Short mmCIF file of C-alpha atoms and ligand atoms in Angstrom, two decimals:
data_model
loop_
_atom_site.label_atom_id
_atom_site.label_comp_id
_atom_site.label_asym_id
_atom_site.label_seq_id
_atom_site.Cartn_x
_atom_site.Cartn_y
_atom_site.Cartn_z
CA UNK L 1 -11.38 59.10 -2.63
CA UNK L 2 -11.29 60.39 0.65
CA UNK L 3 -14.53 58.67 1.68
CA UNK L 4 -13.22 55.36 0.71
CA UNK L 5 -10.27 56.07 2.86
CA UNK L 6 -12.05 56.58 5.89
CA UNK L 7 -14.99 53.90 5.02
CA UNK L 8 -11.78 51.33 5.11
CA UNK L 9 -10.36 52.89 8.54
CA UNK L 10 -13.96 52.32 10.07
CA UNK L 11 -13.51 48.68 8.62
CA UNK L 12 -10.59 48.20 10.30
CA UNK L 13 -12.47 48.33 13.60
CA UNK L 14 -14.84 45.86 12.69
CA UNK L 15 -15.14 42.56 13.11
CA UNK L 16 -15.41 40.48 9.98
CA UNK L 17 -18.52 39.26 10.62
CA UNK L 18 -19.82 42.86 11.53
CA UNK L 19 -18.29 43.73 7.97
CA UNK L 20 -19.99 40.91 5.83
CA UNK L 21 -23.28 41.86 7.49
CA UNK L 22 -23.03 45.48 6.21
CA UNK L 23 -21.68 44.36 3.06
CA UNK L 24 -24.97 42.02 2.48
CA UNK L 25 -27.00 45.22 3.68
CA UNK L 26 -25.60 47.69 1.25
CA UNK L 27 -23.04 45.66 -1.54
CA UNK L 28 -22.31 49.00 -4.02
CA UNK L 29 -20.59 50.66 -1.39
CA UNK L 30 -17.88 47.99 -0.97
CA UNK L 31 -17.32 47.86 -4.76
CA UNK L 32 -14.62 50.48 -3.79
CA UNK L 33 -11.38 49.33 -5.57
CA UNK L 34 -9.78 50.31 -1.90
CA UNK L 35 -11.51 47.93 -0.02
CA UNK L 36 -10.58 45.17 -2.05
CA UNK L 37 -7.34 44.93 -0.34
CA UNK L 38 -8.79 44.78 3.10
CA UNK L 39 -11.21 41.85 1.88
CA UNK L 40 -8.60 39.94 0.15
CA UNK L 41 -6.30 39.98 3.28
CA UNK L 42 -9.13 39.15 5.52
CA UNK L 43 -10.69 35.88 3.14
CA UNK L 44 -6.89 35.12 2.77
CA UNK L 45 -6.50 34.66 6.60
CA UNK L 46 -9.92 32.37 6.54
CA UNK L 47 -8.95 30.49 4.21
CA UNK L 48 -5.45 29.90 5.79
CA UNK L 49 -7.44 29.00 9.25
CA UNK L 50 -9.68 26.31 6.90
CA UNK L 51 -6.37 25.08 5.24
CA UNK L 52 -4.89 24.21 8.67
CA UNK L 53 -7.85 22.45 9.46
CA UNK L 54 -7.83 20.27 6.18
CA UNK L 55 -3.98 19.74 6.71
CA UNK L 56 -4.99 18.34 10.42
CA UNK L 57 -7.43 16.29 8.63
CA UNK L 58 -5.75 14.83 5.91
CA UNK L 59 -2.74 14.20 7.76
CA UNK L 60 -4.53 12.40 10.39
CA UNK L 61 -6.24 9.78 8.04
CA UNK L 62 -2.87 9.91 5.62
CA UNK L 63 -0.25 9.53 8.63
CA UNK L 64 1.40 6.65 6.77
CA UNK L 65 2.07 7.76 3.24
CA UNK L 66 5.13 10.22 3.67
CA UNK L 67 6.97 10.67 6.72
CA UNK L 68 6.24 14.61 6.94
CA UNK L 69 2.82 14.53 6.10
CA UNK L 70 2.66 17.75 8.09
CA UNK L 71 4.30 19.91 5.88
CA UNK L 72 3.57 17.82 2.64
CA UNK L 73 0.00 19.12 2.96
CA UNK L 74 0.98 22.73 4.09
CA UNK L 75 2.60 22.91 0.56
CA UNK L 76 -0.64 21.84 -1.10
CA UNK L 77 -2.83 24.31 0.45
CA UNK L 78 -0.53 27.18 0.96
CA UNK L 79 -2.37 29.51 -1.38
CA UNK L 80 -0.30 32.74 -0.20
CA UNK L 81 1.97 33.01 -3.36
CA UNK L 82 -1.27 33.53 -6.07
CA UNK L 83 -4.59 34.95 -4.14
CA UNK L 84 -5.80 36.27 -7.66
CA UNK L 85 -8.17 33.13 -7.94
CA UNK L 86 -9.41 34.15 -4.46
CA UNK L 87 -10.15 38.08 -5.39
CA UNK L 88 -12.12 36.65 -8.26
CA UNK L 89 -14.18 34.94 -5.97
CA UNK L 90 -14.58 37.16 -3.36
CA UNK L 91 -15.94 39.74 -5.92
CA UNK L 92 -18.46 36.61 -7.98
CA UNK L 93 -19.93 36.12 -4.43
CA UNK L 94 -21.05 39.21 -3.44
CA UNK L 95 -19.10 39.45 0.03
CA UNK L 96 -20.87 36.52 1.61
CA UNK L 97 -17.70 34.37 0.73
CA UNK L 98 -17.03 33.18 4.29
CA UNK L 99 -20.59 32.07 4.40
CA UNK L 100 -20.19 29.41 1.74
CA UNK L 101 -16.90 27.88 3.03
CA UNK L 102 -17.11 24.45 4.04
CA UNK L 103 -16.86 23.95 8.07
CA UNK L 104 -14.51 21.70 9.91
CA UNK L 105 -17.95 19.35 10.50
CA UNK L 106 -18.28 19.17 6.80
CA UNK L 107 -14.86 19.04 5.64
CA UNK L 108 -14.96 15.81 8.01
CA UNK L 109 -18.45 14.33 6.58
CA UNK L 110 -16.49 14.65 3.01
CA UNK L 111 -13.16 12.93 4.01
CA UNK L 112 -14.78 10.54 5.63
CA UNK L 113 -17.28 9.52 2.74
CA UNK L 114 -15.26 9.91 0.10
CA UNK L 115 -11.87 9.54 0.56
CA UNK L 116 -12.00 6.63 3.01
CA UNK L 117 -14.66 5.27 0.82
CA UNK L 118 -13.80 1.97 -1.14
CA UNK L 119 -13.57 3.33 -4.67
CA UNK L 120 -15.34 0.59 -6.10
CA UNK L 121 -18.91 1.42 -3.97
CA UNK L 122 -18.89 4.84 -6.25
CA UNK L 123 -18.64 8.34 -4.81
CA UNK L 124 -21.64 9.57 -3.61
CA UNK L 125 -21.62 11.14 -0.29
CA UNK L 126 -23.84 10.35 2.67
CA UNK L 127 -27.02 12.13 2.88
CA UNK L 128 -27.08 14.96 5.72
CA UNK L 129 -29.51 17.67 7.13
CA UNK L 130 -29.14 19.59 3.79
CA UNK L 131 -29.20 17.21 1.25
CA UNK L 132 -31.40 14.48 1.80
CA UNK L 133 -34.24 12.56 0.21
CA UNK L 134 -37.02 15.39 1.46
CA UNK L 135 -34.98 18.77 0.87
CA UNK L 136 -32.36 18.36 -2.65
CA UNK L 137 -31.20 22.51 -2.85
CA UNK L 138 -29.80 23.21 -5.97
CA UNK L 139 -26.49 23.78 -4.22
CA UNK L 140 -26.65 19.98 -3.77
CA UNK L 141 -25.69 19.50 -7.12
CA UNK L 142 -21.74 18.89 -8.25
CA UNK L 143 -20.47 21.95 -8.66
CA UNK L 144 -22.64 24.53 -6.74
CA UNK L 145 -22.91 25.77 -3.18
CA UNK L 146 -25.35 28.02 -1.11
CA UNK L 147 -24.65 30.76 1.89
CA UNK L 148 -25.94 30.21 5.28
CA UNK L 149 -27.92 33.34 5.35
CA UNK L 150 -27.82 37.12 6.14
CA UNK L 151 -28.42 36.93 9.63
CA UNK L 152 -26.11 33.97 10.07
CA UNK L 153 -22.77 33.55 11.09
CA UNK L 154 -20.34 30.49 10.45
CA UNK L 155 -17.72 29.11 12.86
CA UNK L 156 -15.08 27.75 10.48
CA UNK L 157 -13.19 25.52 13.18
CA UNK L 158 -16.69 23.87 14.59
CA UNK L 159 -16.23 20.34 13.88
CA UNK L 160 -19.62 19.33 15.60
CA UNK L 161 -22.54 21.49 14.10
CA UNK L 162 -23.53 20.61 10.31
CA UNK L 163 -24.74 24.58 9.39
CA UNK L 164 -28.17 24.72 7.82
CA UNK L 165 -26.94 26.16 4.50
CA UNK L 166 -29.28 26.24 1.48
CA UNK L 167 -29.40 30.09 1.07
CA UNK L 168 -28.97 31.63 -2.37
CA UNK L 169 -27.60 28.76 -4.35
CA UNK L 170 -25.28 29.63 -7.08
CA UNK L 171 -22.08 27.72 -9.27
CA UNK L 172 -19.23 27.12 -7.24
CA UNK L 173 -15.97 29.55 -7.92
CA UNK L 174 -13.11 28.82 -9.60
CA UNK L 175 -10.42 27.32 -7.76
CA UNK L 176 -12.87 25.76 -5.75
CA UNK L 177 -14.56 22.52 -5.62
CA UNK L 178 -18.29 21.80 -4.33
CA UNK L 179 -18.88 18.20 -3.95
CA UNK L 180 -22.61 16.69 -4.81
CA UNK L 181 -24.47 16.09 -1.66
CA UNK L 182 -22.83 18.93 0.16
CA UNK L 183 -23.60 23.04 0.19
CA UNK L 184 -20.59 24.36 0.77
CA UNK L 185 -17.07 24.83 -1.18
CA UNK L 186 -13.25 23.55 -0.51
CA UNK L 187 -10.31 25.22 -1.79
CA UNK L 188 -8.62 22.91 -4.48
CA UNK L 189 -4.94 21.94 -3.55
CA UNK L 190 -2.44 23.54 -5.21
CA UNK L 191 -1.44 21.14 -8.53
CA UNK L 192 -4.56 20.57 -9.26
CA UNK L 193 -6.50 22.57 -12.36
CA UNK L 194 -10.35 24.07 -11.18
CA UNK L 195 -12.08 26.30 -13.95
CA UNK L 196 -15.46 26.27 -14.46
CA UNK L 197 -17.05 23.75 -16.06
CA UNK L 198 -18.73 24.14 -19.86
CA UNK L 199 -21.93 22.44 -21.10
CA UNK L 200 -20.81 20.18 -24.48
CA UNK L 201 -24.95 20.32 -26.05
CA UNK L 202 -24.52 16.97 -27.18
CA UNK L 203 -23.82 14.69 -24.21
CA UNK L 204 -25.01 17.04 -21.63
CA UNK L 205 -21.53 16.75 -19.35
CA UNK L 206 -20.15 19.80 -18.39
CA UNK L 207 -16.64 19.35 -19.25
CA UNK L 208 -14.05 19.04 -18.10
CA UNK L 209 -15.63 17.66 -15.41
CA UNK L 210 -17.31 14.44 -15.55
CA UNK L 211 -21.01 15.49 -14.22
CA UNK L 212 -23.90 15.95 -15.95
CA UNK L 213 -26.85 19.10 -15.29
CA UNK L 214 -30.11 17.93 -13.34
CA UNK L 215 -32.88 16.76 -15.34
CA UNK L 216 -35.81 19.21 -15.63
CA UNK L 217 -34.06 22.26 -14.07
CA UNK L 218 -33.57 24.72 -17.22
CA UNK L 219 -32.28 27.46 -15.45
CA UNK L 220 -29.41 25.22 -13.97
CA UNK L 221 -26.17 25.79 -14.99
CA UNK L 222 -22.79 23.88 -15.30
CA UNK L 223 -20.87 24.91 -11.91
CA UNK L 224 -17.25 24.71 -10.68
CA UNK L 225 -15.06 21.38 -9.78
CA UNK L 226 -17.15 18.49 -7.77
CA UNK L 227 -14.85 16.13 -6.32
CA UNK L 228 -11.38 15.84 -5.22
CA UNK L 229 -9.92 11.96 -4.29
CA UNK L 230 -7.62 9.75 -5.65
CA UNK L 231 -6.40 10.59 -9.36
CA UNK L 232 -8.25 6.89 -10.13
CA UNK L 233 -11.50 8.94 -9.48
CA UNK L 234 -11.11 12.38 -10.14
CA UNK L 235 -8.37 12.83 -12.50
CA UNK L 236 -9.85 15.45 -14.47
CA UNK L 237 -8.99 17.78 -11.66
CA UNK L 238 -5.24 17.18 -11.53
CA UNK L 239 -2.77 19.44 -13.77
CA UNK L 240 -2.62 17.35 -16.77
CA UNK L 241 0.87 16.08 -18.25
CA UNK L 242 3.60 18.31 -19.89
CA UNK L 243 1.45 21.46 -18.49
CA UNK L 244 2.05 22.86 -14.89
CA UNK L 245 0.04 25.10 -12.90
CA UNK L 246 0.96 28.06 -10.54
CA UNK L 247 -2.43 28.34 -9.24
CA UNK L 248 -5.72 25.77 -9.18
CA UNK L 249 -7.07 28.62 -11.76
CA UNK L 250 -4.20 28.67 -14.33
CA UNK L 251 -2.84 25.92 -16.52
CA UNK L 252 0.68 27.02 -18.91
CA UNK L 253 2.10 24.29 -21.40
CA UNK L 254 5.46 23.44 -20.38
CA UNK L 255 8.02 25.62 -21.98
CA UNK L 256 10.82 23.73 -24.36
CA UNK L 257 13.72 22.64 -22.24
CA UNK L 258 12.02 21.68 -18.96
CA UNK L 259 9.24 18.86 -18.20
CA UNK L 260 6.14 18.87 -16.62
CA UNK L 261 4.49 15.67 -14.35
CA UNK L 262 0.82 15.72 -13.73
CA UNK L 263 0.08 17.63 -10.62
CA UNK L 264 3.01 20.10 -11.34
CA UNK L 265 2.68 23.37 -9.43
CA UNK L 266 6.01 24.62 -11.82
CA UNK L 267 8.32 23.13 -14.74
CA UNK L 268 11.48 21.54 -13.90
CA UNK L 269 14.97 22.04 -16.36
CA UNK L 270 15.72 19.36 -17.88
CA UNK L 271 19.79 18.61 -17.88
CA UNK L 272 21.85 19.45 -20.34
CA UNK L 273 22.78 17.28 -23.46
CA UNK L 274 18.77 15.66 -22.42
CA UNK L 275 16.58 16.28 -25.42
CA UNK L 276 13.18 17.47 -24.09
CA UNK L 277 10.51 19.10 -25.47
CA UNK L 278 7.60 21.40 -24.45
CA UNK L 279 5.26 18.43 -23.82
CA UNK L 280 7.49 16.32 -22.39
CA UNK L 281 7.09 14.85 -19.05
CA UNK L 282 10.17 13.13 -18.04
CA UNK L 283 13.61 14.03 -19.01
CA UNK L 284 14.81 11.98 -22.39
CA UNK L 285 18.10 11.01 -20.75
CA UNK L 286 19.34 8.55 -23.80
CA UNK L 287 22.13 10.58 -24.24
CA UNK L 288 23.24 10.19 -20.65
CA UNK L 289 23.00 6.43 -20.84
CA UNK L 290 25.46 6.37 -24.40
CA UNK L 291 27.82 8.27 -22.28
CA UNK L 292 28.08 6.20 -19.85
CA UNK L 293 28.27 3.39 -21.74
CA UNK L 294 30.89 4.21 -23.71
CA UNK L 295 32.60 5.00 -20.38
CA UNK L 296 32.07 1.95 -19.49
CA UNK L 297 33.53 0.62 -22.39
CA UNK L 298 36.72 2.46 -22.07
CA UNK L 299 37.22 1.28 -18.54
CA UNK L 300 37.00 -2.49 -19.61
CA UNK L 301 38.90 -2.05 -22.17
CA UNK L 302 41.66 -0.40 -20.18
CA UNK L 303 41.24 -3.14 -17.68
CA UNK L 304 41.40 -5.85 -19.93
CA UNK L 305 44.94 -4.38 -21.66
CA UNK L 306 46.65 -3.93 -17.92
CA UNK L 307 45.73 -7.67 -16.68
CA UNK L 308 46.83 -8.33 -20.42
CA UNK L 309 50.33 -7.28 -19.90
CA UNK L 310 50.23 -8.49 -16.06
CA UNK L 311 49.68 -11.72 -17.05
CA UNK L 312 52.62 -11.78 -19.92
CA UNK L 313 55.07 -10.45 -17.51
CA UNK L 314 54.31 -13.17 -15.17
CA UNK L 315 54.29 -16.04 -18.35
CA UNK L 316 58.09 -14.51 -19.20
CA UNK L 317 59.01 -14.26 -14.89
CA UNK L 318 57.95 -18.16 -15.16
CA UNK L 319 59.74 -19.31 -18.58
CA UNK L 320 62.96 -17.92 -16.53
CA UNK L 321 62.50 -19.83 -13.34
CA UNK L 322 61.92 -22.68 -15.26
CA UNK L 323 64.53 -22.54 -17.10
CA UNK L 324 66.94 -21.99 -14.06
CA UNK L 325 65.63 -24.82 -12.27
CA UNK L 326 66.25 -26.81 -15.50
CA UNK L 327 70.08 -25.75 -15.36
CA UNK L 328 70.71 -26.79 -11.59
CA UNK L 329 68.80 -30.04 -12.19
CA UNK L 330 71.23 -30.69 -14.76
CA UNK L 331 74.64 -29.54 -13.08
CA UNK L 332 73.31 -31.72 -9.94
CA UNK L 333 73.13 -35.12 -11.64
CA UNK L 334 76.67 -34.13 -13.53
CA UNK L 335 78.29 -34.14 -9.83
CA UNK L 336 76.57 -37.09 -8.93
CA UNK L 337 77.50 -39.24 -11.47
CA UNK L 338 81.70 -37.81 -11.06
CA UNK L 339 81.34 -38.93 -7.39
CA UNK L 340 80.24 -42.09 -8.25
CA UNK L 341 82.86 -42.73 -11.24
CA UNK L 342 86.49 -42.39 -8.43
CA UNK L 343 84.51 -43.48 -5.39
CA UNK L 344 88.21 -44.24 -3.62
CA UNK L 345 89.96 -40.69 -3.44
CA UNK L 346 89.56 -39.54 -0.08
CA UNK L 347 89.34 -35.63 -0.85
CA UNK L 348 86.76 -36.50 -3.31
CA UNK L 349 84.17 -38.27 -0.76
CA UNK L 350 84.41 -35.70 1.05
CA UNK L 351 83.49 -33.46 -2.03
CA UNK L 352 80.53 -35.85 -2.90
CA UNK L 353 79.22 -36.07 0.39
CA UNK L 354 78.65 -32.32 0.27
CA UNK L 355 77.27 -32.65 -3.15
CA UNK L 356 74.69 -35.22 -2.29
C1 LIG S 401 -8.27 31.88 12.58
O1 LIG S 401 -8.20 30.99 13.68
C2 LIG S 401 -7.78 31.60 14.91
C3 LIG S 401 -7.64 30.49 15.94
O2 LIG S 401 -8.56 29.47 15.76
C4 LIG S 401 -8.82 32.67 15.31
O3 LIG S 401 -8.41 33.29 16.50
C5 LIG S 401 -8.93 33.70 14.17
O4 LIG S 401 -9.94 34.65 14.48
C6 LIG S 401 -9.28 33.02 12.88
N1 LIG S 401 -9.23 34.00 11.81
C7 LIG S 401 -10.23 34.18 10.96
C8 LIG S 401 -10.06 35.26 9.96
O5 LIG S 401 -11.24 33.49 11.00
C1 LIG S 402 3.32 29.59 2.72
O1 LIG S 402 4.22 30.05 1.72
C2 LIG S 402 4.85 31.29 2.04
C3 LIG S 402 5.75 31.68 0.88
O2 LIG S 402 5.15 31.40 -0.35
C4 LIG S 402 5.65 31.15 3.34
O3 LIG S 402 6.22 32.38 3.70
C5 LIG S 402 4.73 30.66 4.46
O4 LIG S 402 5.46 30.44 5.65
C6 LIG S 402 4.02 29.39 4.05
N1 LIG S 402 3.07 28.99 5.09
C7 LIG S 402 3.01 27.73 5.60
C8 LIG S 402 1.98 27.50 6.64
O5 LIG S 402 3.75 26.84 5.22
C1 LIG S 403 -33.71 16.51 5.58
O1 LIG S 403 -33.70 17.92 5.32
C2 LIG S 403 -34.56 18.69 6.11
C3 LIG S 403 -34.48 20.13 5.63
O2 LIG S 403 -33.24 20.68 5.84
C4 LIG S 403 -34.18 18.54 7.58
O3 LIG S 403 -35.09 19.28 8.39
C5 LIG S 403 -34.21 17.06 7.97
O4 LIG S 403 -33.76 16.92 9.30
C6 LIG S 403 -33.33 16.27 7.04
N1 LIG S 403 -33.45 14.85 7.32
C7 LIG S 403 -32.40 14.11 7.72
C8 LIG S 403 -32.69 12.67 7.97
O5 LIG S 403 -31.29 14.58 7.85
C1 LIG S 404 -18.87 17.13 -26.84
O1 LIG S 404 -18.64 15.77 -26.58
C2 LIG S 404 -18.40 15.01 -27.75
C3 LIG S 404 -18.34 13.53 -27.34
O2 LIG S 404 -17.45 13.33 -26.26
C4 LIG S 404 -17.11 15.49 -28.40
O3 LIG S 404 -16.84 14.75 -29.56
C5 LIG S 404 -17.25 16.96 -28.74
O4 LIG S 404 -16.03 17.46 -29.26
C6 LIG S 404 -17.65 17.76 -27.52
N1 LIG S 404 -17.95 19.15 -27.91
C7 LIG S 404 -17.24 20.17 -27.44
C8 LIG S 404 -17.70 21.52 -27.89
O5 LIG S 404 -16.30 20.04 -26.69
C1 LIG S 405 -36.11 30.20 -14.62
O1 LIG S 405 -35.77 31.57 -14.58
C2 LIG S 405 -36.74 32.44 -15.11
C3 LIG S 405 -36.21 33.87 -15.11
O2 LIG S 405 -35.27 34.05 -14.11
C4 LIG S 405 -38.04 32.31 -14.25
O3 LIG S 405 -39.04 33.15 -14.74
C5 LIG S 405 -38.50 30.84 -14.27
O4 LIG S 405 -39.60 30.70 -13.40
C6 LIG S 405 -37.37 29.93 -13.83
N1 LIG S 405 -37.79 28.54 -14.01
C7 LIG S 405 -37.70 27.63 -13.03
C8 LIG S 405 -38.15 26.24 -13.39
O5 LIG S 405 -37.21 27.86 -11.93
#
């Protein structure tokens, strides 16, 4: 106990790269359940500095598809909330994690090929100074990855130099994706689903994943994820409907009451009075829309009744004029025709005069 104390109080002083060196040298003393800590936090901060760059690349080629593109892609690679997938991997790799991390040079080489790529051409990546027609690693394959080396050292943030990386091949880690034609791996964005893959006998494909193992290579295996684009080509690695998923290494069927879109990192409650079950992925609103209807309804209705009575008051407010215009009409032509009848009394002209 108290060794392990002190070993991870040395470590503290060290570089990183000074500590994955002496981890390659010696790997059983680092099996230490205290130093596990230490490595998470310190593969948690790399993989923070190689989100930032994907966010600065992604957002530069996706500028126009939400205004905050910024922060839209710090949400999908914000990994800080669920590191479990990234202890897993840290201990499957043998402490040369770092060392199989894609580089800002490659991370650009995939963008670029793949998703600026016209989907139609097919997805294969340009070959490069690892994977080309003379030298095919098995890390080249979909789903794998190699390290750089013992006595190498990575710069995560060089965007120029292509590494030389076709060291001790092995299957990509889950949560991870390792694209054919490349040696390296990328952290899957969160919403998106990245176990490893599983070799059906019969067709050869390891599933879920739509790639198939090399020909002639029996001791090749089915790796991790292999591509990440558009969910037109790769929509095997996006949360499926009515489940969500709280990391890229977990998927949990959407409980009863809420609803679950593909790509969900949680479930959403559905409202109340919306019937909606477990594997639903939209809200059944009918309810909602009878409501309102018969709101609707009601409101006409009420409408109608008022302008109803509106318009008999004004019928009855008419019937009455007319009828008093009817009245003086007739007491009018009554005076007329006296006026006319004793035209020669004087007081009476000047009665008719006034009348006519
Ligand atoms: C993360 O990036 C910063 C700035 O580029 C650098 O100073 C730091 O050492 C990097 N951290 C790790 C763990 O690579
Ligand atoms: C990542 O998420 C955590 C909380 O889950 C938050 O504190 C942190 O600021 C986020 N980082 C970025 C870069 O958005
Ligand atoms: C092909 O791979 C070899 C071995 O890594 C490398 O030396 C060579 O430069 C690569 N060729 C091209 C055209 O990239
Ligand atoms: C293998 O693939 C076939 C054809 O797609 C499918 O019917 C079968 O269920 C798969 N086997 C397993 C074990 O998934
Ligand atoms: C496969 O692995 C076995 C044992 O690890 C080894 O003896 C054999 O040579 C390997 N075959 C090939 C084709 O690499």
């Amino acid at each position: 106990m108290f060794s392990s104390i002190f070993l991870v109080l040395v470590l503290v002083g060290l570089s990183w790269e000074q500590f994955v060196h002496s981890q390659n040298v010696d790997g059983n003393q680092f099996a230490s359940p205290a130093a596990i800590p230490f490595m998470l936090s310190m593969a948690n901060a790399q993989l923070s500095n190689l989100s930032s760059i994907i966010n600065s690349e992604l957002s530069s080629r996706f500028h126009f598809c939400s205004r905050d593109t910024q922060a839209d892609w710090n949400k999908a690679f914000n990994f800080s909330s669920n590191l479990r997938f990234l202890s897993s991997c840290l201990q499957k790799t043998n402490g040369d994690f770092s060392k199989r991390l894609c580089t800002a040079a490659e991370i650009n080489f995939y963008f670029d090929s793949m998703i600026l790529q016209d989907p139609g051409s097919g997805s294969f990546l340009k070959l490069n100074k690892n994977c080309n027609l003379t030298s095919w690693s098995p890390g080249c394959e979909p789903g794998w990855a190699c390290s750089v080396g013992p006595e190498q050292s990575v710069d995560l943030s060089n965007s120029q130099l292509f590494p030389s990386r076709m060291h001790d091949c092995r299957a990509c880690c889950e949560g991870f994706f390792c694209p054919q034609g490349l040696t390296c791996m990328i952290p899957c964005p969160l919403g998106s689903y990245c176990p490893n893959a599983k070799l059906n006998r019969t067709t050869g494909v390891c599933e879920p994943y739509l790639y198939q193992l090399p020909p002639g290579r029996p001791n090749h295996t089915c790796g991790g994820a292999n591509i990440w684009a558009d969910v037109g080509r790769s929509k095997e690695m996006f949360c499926p409907d009515g489940s969500f998923c709280p990391s890229s290494t977990e998927q949990i069927p959407c409980e009863s009451g809420h609803y679950c879109r593909m790509g969900s990192t949680s479930q959403n409650r559905c409202f109340k009075l919306t019937s909606c079950d477990g594997s639903a992925t939209n809200q059944d609103i009918h309810a909602y829309g009878v409501m309102l209807l018969v709101a609707l309804s009601t409101v006409l209705l009420i409408i109608y009744n008022f302008f109803d009575q509106i318009l008999a008051a004004r019928e009855r407010r008419l019937a009455k004029s007319r009828e008093a215009a009817a009245k003086s009409a007739k007491a009018t032509a009554k005076a007329q025709q006296k006026c006319k009848g004793n035209g020669k009394s004087t007081a009476k002209v000047e009665s008719c005069k006034r009348c006519s």
